[in-house]
mmCIF file of C-alpha atoms in Angstrom:
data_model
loop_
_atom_site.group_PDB
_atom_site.id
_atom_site.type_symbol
_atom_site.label_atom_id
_atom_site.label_comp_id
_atom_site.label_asym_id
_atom_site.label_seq_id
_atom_site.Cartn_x
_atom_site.Cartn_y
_atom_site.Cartn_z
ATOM 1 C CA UNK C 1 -40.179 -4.070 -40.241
ATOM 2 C CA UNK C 2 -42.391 -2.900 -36.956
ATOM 3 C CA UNK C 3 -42.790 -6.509 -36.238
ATOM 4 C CA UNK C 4 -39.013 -7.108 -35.909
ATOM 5 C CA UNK C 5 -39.134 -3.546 -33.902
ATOM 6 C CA UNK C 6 -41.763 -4.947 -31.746
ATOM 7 C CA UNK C 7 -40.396 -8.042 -31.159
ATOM 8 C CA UNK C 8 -36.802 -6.726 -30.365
ATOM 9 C CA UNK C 9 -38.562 -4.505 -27.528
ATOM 10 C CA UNK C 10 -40.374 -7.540 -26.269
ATOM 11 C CA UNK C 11 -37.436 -9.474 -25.712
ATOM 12 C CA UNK C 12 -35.307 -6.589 -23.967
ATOM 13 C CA UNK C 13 -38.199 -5.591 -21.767
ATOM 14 C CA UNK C 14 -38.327 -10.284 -21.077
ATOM 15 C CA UNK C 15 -34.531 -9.863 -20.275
ATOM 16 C CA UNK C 16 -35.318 -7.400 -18.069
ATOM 17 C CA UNK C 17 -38.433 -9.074 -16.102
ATOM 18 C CA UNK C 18 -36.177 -12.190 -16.209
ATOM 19 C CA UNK C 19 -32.925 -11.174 -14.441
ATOM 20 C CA UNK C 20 -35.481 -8.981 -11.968
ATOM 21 C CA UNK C 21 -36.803 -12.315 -11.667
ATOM 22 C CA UNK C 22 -34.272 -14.058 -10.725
ATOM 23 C CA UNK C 23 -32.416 -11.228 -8.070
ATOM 24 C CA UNK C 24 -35.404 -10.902 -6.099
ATOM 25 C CA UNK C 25 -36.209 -14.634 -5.981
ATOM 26 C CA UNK C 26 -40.635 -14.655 -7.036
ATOM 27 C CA UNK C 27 -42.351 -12.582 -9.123
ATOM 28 C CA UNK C 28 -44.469 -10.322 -7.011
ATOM 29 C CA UNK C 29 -40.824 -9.060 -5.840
ATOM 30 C CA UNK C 30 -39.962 -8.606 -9.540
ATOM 31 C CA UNK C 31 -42.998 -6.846 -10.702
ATOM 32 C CA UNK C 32 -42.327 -4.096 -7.413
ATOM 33 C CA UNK C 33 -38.837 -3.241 -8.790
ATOM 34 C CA UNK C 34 -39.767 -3.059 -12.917
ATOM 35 C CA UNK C 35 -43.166 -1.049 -12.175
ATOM 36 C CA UNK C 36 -45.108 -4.256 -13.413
ATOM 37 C CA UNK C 37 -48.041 -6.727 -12.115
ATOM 38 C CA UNK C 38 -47.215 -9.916 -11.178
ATOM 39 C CA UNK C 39 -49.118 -11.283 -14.260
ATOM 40 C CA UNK C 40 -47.280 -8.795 -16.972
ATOM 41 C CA UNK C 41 -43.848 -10.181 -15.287
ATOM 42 C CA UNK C 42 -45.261 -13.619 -15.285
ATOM 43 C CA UNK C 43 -46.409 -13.349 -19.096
ATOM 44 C CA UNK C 44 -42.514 -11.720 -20.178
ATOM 45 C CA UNK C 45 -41.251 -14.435 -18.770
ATOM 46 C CA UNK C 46 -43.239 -17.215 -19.805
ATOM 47 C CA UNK C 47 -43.353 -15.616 -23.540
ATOM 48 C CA UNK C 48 -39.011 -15.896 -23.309
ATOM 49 C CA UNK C 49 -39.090 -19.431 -22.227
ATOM 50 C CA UNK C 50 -41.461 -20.045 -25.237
ATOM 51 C CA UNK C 51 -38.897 -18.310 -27.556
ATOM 52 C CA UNK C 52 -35.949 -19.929 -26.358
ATOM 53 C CA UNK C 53 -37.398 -23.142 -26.602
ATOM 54 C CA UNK C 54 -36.164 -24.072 -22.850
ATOM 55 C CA UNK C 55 -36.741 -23.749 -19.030
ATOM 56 C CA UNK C 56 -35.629 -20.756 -17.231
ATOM 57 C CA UNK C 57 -36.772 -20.798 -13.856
ATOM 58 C CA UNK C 58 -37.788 -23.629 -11.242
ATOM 59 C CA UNK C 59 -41.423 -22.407 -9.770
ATOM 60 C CA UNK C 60 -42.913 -23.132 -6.505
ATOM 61 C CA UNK C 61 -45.414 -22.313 -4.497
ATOM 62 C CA UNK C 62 -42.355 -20.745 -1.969
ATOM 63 C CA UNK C 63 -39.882 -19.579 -4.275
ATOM 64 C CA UNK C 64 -38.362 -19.283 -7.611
ATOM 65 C CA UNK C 65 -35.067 -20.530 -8.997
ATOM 66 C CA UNK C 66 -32.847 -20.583 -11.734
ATOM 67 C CA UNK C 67 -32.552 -23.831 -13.994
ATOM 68 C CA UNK C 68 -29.178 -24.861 -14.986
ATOM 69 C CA UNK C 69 -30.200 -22.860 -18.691
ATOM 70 C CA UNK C 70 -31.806 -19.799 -16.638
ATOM 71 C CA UNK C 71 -28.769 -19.418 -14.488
ATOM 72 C CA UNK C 72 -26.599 -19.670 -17.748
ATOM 73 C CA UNK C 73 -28.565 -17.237 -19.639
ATOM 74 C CA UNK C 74 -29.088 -14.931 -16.916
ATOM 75 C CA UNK C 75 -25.148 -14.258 -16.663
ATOM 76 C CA UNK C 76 -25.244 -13.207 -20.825
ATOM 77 C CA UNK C 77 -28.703 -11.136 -19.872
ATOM 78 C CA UNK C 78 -26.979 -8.941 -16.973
ATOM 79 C CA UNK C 79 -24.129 -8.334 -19.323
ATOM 80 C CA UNK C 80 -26.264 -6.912 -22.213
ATOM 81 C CA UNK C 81 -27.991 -4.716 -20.183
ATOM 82 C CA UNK C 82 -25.515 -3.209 -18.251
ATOM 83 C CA UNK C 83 -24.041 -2.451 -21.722
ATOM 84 C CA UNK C 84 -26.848 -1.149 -23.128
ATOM 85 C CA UNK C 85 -27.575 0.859 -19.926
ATOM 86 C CA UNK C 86 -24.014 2.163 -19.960
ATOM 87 C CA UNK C 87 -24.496 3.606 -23.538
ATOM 88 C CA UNK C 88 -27.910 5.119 -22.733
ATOM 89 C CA UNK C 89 -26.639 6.505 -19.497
ATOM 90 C CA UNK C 90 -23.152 7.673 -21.344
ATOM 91 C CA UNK C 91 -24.897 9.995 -23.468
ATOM 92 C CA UNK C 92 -26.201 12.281 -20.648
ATOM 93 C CA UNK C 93 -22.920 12.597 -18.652
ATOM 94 C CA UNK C 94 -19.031 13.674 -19.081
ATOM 95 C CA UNK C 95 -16.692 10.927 -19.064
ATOM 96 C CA UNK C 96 -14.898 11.893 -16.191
ATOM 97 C CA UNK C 97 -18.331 12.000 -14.010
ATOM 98 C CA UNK C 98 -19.811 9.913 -11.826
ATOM 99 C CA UNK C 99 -23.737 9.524 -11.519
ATOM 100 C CA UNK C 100 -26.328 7.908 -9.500
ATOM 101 C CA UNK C 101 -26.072 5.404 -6.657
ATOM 102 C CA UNK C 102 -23.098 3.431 -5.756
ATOM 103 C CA UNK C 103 -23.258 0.652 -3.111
ATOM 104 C CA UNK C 104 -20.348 -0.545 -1.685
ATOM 105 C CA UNK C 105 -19.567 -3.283 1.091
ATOM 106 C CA UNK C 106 -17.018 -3.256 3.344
ATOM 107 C CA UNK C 107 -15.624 -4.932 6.406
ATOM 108 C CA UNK C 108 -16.493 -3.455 9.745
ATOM 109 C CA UNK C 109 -13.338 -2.991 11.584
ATOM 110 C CA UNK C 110 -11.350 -1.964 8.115
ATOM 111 C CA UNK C 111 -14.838 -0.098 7.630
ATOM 112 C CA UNK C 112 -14.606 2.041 10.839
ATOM 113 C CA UNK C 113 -11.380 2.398 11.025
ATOM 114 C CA UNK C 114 -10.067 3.623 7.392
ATOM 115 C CA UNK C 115 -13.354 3.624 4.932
ATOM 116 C CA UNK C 116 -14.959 7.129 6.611
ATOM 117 C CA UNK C 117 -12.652 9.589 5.619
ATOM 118 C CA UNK C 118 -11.727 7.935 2.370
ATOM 119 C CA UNK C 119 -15.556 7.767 0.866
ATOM 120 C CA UNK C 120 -15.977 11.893 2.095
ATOM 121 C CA UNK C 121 -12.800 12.484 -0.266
ATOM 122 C CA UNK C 122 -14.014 10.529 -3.027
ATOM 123 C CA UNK C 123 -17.469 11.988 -2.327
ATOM 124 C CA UNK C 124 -16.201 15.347 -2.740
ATOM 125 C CA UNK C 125 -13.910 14.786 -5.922
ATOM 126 C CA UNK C 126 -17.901 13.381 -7.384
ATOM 127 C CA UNK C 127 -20.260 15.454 -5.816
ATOM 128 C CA UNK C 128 -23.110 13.765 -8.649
ATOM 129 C CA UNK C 129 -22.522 10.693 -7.069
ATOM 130 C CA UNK C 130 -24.788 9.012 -3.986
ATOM 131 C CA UNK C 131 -22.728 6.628 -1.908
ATOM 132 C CA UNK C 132 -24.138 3.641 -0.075
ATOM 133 C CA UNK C 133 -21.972 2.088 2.555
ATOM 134 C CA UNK C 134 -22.804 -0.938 4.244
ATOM 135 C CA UNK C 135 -20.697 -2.664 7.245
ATOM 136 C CA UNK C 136 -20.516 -5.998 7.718
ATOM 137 C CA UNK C 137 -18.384 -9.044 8.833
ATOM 138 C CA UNK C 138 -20.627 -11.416 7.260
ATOM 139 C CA UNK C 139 -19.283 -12.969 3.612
ATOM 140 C CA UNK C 140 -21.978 -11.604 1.463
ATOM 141 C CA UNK C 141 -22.853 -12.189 -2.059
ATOM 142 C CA UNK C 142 -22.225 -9.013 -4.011
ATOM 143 C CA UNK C 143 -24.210 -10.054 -6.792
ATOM 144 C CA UNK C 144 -27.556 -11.119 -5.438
ATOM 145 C CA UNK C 145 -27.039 -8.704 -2.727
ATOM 146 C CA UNK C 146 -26.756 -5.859 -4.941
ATOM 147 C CA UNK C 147 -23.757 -4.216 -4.289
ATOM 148 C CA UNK C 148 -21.604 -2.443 -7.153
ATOM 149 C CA UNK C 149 -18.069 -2.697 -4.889
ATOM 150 C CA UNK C 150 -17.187 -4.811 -2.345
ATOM 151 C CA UNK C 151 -14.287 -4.384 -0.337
ATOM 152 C CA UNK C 152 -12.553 -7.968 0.569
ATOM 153 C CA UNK C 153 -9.512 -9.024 2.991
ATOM 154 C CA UNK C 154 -9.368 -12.487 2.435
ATOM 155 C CA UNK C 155 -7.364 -15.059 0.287
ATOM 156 C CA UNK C 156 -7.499 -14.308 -3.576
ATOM 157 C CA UNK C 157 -11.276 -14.422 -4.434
ATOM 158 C CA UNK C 158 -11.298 -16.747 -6.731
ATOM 159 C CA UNK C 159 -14.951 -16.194 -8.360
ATOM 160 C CA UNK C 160 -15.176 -16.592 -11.902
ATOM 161 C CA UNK C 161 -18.369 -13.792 -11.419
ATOM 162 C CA UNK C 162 -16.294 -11.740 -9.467
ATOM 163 C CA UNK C 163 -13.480 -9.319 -10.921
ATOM 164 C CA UNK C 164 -10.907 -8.582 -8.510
ATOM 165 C CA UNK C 165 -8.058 -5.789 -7.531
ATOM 166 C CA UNK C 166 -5.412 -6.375 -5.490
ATOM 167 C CA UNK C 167 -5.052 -3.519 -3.136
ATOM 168 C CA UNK C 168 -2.639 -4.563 -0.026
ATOM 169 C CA UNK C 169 -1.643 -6.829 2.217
ATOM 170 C CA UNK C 170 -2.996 -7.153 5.657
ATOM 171 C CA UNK C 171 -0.618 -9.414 7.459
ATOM 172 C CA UNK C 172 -1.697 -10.322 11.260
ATOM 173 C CA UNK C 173 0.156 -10.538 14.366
ATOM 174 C CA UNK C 174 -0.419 -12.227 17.272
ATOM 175 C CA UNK C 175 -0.770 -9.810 20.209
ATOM 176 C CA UNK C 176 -1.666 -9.714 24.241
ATOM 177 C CA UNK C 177 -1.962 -7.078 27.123
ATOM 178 C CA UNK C 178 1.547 -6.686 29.051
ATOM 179 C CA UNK C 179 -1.007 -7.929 32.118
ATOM 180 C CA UNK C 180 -2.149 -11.138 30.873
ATOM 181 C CA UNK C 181 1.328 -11.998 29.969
ATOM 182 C CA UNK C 182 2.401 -10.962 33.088
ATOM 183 C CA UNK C 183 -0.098 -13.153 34.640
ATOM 184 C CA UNK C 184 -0.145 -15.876 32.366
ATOM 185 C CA UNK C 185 3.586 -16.119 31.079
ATOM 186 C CA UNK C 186 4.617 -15.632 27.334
ATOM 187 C CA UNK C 187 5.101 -18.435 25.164
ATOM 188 C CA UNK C 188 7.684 -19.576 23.691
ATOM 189 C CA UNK C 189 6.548 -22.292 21.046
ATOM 190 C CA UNK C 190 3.206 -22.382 19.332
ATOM 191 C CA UNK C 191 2.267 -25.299 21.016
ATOM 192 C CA UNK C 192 1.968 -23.682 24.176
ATOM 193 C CA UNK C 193 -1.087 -21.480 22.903
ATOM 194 C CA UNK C 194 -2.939 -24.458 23.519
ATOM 195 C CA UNK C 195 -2.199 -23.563 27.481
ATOM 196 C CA UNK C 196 -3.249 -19.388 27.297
ATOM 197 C CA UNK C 197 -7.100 -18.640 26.907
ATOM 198 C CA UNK C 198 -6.898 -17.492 22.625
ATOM 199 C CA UNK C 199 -9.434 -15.180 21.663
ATOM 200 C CA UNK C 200 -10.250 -15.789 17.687
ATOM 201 C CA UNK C 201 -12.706 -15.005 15.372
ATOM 202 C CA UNK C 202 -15.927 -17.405 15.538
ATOM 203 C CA UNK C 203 -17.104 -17.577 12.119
ATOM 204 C CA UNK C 204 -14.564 -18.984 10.409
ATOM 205 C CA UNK C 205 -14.131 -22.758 9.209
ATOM 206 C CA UNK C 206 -10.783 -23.122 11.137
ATOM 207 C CA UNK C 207 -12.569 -21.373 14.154
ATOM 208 C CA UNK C 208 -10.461 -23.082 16.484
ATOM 209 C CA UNK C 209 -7.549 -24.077 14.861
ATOM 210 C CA UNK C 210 -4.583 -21.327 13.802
ATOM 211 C CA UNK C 211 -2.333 -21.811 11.207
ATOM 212 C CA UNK C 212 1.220 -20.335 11.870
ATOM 213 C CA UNK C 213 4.480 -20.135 9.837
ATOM 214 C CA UNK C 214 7.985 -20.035 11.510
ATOM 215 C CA UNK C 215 11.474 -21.416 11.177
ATOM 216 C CA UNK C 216 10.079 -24.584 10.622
ATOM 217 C CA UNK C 217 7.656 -24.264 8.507
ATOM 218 C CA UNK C 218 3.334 -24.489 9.062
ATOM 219 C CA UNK C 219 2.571 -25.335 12.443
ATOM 220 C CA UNK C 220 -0.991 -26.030 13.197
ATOM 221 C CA UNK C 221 -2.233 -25.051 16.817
ATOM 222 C CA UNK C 222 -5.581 -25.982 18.354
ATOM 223 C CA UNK C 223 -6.863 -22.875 20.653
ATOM 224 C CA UNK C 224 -9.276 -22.260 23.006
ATOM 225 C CA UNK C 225 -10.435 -18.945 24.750
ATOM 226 C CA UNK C 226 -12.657 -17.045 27.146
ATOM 227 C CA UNK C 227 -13.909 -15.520 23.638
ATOM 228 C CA UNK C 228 -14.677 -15.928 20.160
ATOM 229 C CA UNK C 229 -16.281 -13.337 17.718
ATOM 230 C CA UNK C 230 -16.807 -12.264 14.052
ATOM 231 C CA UNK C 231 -15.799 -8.653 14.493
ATOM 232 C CA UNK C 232 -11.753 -8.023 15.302
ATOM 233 C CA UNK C 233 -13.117 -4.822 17.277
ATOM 234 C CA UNK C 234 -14.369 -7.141 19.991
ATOM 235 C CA UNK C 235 -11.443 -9.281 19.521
ATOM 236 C CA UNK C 236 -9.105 -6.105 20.112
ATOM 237 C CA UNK C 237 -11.198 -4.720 22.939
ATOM 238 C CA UNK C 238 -10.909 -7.726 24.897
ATOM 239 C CA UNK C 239 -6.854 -8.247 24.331
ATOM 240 C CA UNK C 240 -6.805 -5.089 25.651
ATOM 241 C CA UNK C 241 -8.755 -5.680 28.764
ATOM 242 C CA UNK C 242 -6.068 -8.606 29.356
ATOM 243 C CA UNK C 243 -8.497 -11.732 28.196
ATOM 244 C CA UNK C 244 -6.189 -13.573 26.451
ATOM 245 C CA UNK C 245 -3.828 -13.543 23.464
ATOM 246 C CA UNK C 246 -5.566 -13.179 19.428
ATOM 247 C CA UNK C 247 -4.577 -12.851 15.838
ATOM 248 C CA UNK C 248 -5.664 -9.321 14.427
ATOM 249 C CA UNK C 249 -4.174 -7.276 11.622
ATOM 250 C CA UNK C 250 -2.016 -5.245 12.509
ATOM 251 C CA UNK C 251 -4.390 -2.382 10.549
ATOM 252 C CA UNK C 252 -6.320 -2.962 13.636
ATOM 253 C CA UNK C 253 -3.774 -3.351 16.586
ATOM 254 C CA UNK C 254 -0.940 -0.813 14.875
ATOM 255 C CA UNK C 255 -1.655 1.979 16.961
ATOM 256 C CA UNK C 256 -1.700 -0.601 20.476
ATOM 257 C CA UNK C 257 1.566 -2.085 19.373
ATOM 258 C CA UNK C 258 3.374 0.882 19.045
ATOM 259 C CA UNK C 259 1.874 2.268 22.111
ATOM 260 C CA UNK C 260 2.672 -0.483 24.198
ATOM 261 C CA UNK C 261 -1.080 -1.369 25.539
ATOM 262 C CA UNK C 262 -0.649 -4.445 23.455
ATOM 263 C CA UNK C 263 2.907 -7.014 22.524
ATOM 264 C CA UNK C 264 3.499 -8.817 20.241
ATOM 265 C CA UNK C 265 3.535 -12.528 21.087
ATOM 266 C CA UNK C 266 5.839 -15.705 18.925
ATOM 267 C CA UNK C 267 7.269 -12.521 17.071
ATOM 268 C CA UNK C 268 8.942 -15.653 14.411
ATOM 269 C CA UNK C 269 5.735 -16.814 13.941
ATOM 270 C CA UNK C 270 3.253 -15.062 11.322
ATOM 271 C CA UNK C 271 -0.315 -16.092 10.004
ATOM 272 C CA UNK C 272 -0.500 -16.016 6.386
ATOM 273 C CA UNK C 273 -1.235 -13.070 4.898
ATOM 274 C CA UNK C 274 -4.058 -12.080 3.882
ATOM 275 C CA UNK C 275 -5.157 -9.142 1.498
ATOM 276 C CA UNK C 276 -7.418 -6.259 0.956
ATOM 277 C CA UNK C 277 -9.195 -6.411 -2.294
ATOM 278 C CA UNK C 278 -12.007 -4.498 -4.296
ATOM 279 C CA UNK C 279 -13.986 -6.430 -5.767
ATOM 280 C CA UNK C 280 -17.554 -6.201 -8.126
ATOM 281 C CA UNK C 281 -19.311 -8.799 -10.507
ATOM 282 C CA UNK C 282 -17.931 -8.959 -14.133
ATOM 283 C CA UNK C 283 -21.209 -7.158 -15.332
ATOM 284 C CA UNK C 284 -20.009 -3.708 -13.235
ATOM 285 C CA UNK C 285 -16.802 -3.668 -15.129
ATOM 286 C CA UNK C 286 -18.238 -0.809 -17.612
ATOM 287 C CA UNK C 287 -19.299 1.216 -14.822
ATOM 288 C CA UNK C 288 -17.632 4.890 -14.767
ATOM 289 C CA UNK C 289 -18.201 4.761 -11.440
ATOM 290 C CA UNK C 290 -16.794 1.499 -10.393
ATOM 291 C CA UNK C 291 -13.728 2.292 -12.509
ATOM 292 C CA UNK C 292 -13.385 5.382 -10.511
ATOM 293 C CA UNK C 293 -13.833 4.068 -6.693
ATOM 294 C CA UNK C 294 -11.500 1.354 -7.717
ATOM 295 C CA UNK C 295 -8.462 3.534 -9.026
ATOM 296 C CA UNK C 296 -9.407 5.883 -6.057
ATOM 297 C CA UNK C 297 -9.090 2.592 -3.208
ATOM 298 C CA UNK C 298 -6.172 1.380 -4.682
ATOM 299 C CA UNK C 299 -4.698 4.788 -4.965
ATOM 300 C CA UNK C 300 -5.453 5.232 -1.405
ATOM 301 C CA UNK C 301 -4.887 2.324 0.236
ATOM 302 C CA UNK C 302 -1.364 1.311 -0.808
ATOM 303 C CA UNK C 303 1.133 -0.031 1.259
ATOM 304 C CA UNK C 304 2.648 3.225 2.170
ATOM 305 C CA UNK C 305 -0.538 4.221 3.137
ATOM 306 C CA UNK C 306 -1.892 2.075 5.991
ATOM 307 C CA UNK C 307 -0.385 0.089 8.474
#
């Protein structure tokens, strides 16, 4: 009986050295986060691989990877023990309370613009909760990156390790300072944005191409501009300063619009849509305080809500 005790604790405390393993990419990384040596993570490791009967991890003298088996069992592994770390950690708190860190990603401009004041009212509705909130433009990885929410505008994620919430659309406009069209002209057909200097965002795969919809359907325009950039801020800043003509959302160019320091440009043309979503890796999905944030950003971010 304490043998099958013994081993069952050996093999959680493996699963655990395993999937550390694995996030932090080496062992000496690993053994930091568990409390461990290097050799004790090393030795968990190597004693699962022996039990299993297969492979886990690819080693070299630079890094460590999963095998095709390791990255398979890994996924099961991060499931169990978020469920068994929900259960321990549901015993010491209410159901309706939050506790502990929560990390969240978000888009800069959406980020500066509309994330602020919403995290301080969910902060104060959870006052046991710490809140993490990273900015960035870049498309990051929530789950080797660590992050228990991301917040994406983008197409429908379509990420089998991803769950995802639909929380609004964004749609974009194309937009330009009354100056530059005074001193430029305003076009009347897509095609002549190939004429105007178009300032677009730089990171993308379609970089310089933009994909339109109108009376008659997709049009596809190649562009070229004084600027490019991966942050619509920039992209705004410098419409404004009458560089050229872009494609922002309009959560970003609402308040221009309606003030007239910006137009609207091909009004019967749109970009697709695109759409605000939270998002966080299937193993989150227990969280109380994922569920929470996630009822609290859809809640708050409707389309009544935000332009």
């Amino acid at each position: 009986m304490s043998k099958n005790k013994t081993i069952a604790v050996d093999k959680f405390e493996s699963m655990q050295a395993f999937t550390q393993v694995v996030e932090a990419g080496g062992f000496a990384a690993a053994a930091r986060e568990v409390g461990l040596s290097r050799s004790q993570v090393n030795k968990l490791v190597a004693n699962l691989e022996v039990h299993l009967g297969v492979q886990l991890l690819h080693r070299t003298t630079r890094k460590v990877t999963p095998t095709d088996a390791g990255r398979a069992y890994y996924e099961r592994c991060i499931n169990i023990l978020a469920e068994l770390e929900e259960a321990e950690t549901s015993i010491a708190r209410l159901q309706t309370e939050a506790r502990g860190t929560l990390r969240i990603n978000a888009p800069m401009s959406f980020g500066m613009r509309h994330l602020g004041r919403a995290i301080a009212a969910f902060s104060h509705q959870h006052p046991q909760l710490q809140v993490e909130v990273t900015l960035s433009d870049r498309f990051i990885d929530p789950i080797s990156e660590g992050f228990d929410v991301t917040l994406r505008i983008s197409e429908y994620p379509d990420d089998a390790s991803l769950i995802s919430h639909l929380v609004m659309p964004t749609p974009r406009v194309l937009c330009a300072a009354p100056q530059y069209l005074a001193e430029r002209g305003n076009p009347g057909q897509p095609k002549q944005l190939r004429e105007h200097s178009c300032l677009h965002y730089g990171h993308l795969p379609s970089a310089h191409r933009w994909f339109l919809q109108g009376p008659e359907g997709e049009v596809v325009v190649s562009i070229s501009g004084a600027l490019c950039s991966n942050n619509g801020e920039v992209l705004r800043s410098a419409a404004l300063e009458g560089l050229g003509i872009t494609l922002l959302p309009t959560f970003i160019v609402a308040n221009d619009l309606q003030q007239g320091d910006l137009r609207v440009v091909l009004p019967e043309y749109r970009a697709p849509t695109l759409s605000l979503y939270v998002v966080y890796p299937v193993n989150r999905h227990l969280s109380e305080k994922v569920r929470l944030l996630t009822a609290f950003i859809c809640d708050r971010f409707d389309t009544h809500k935000i332009n």
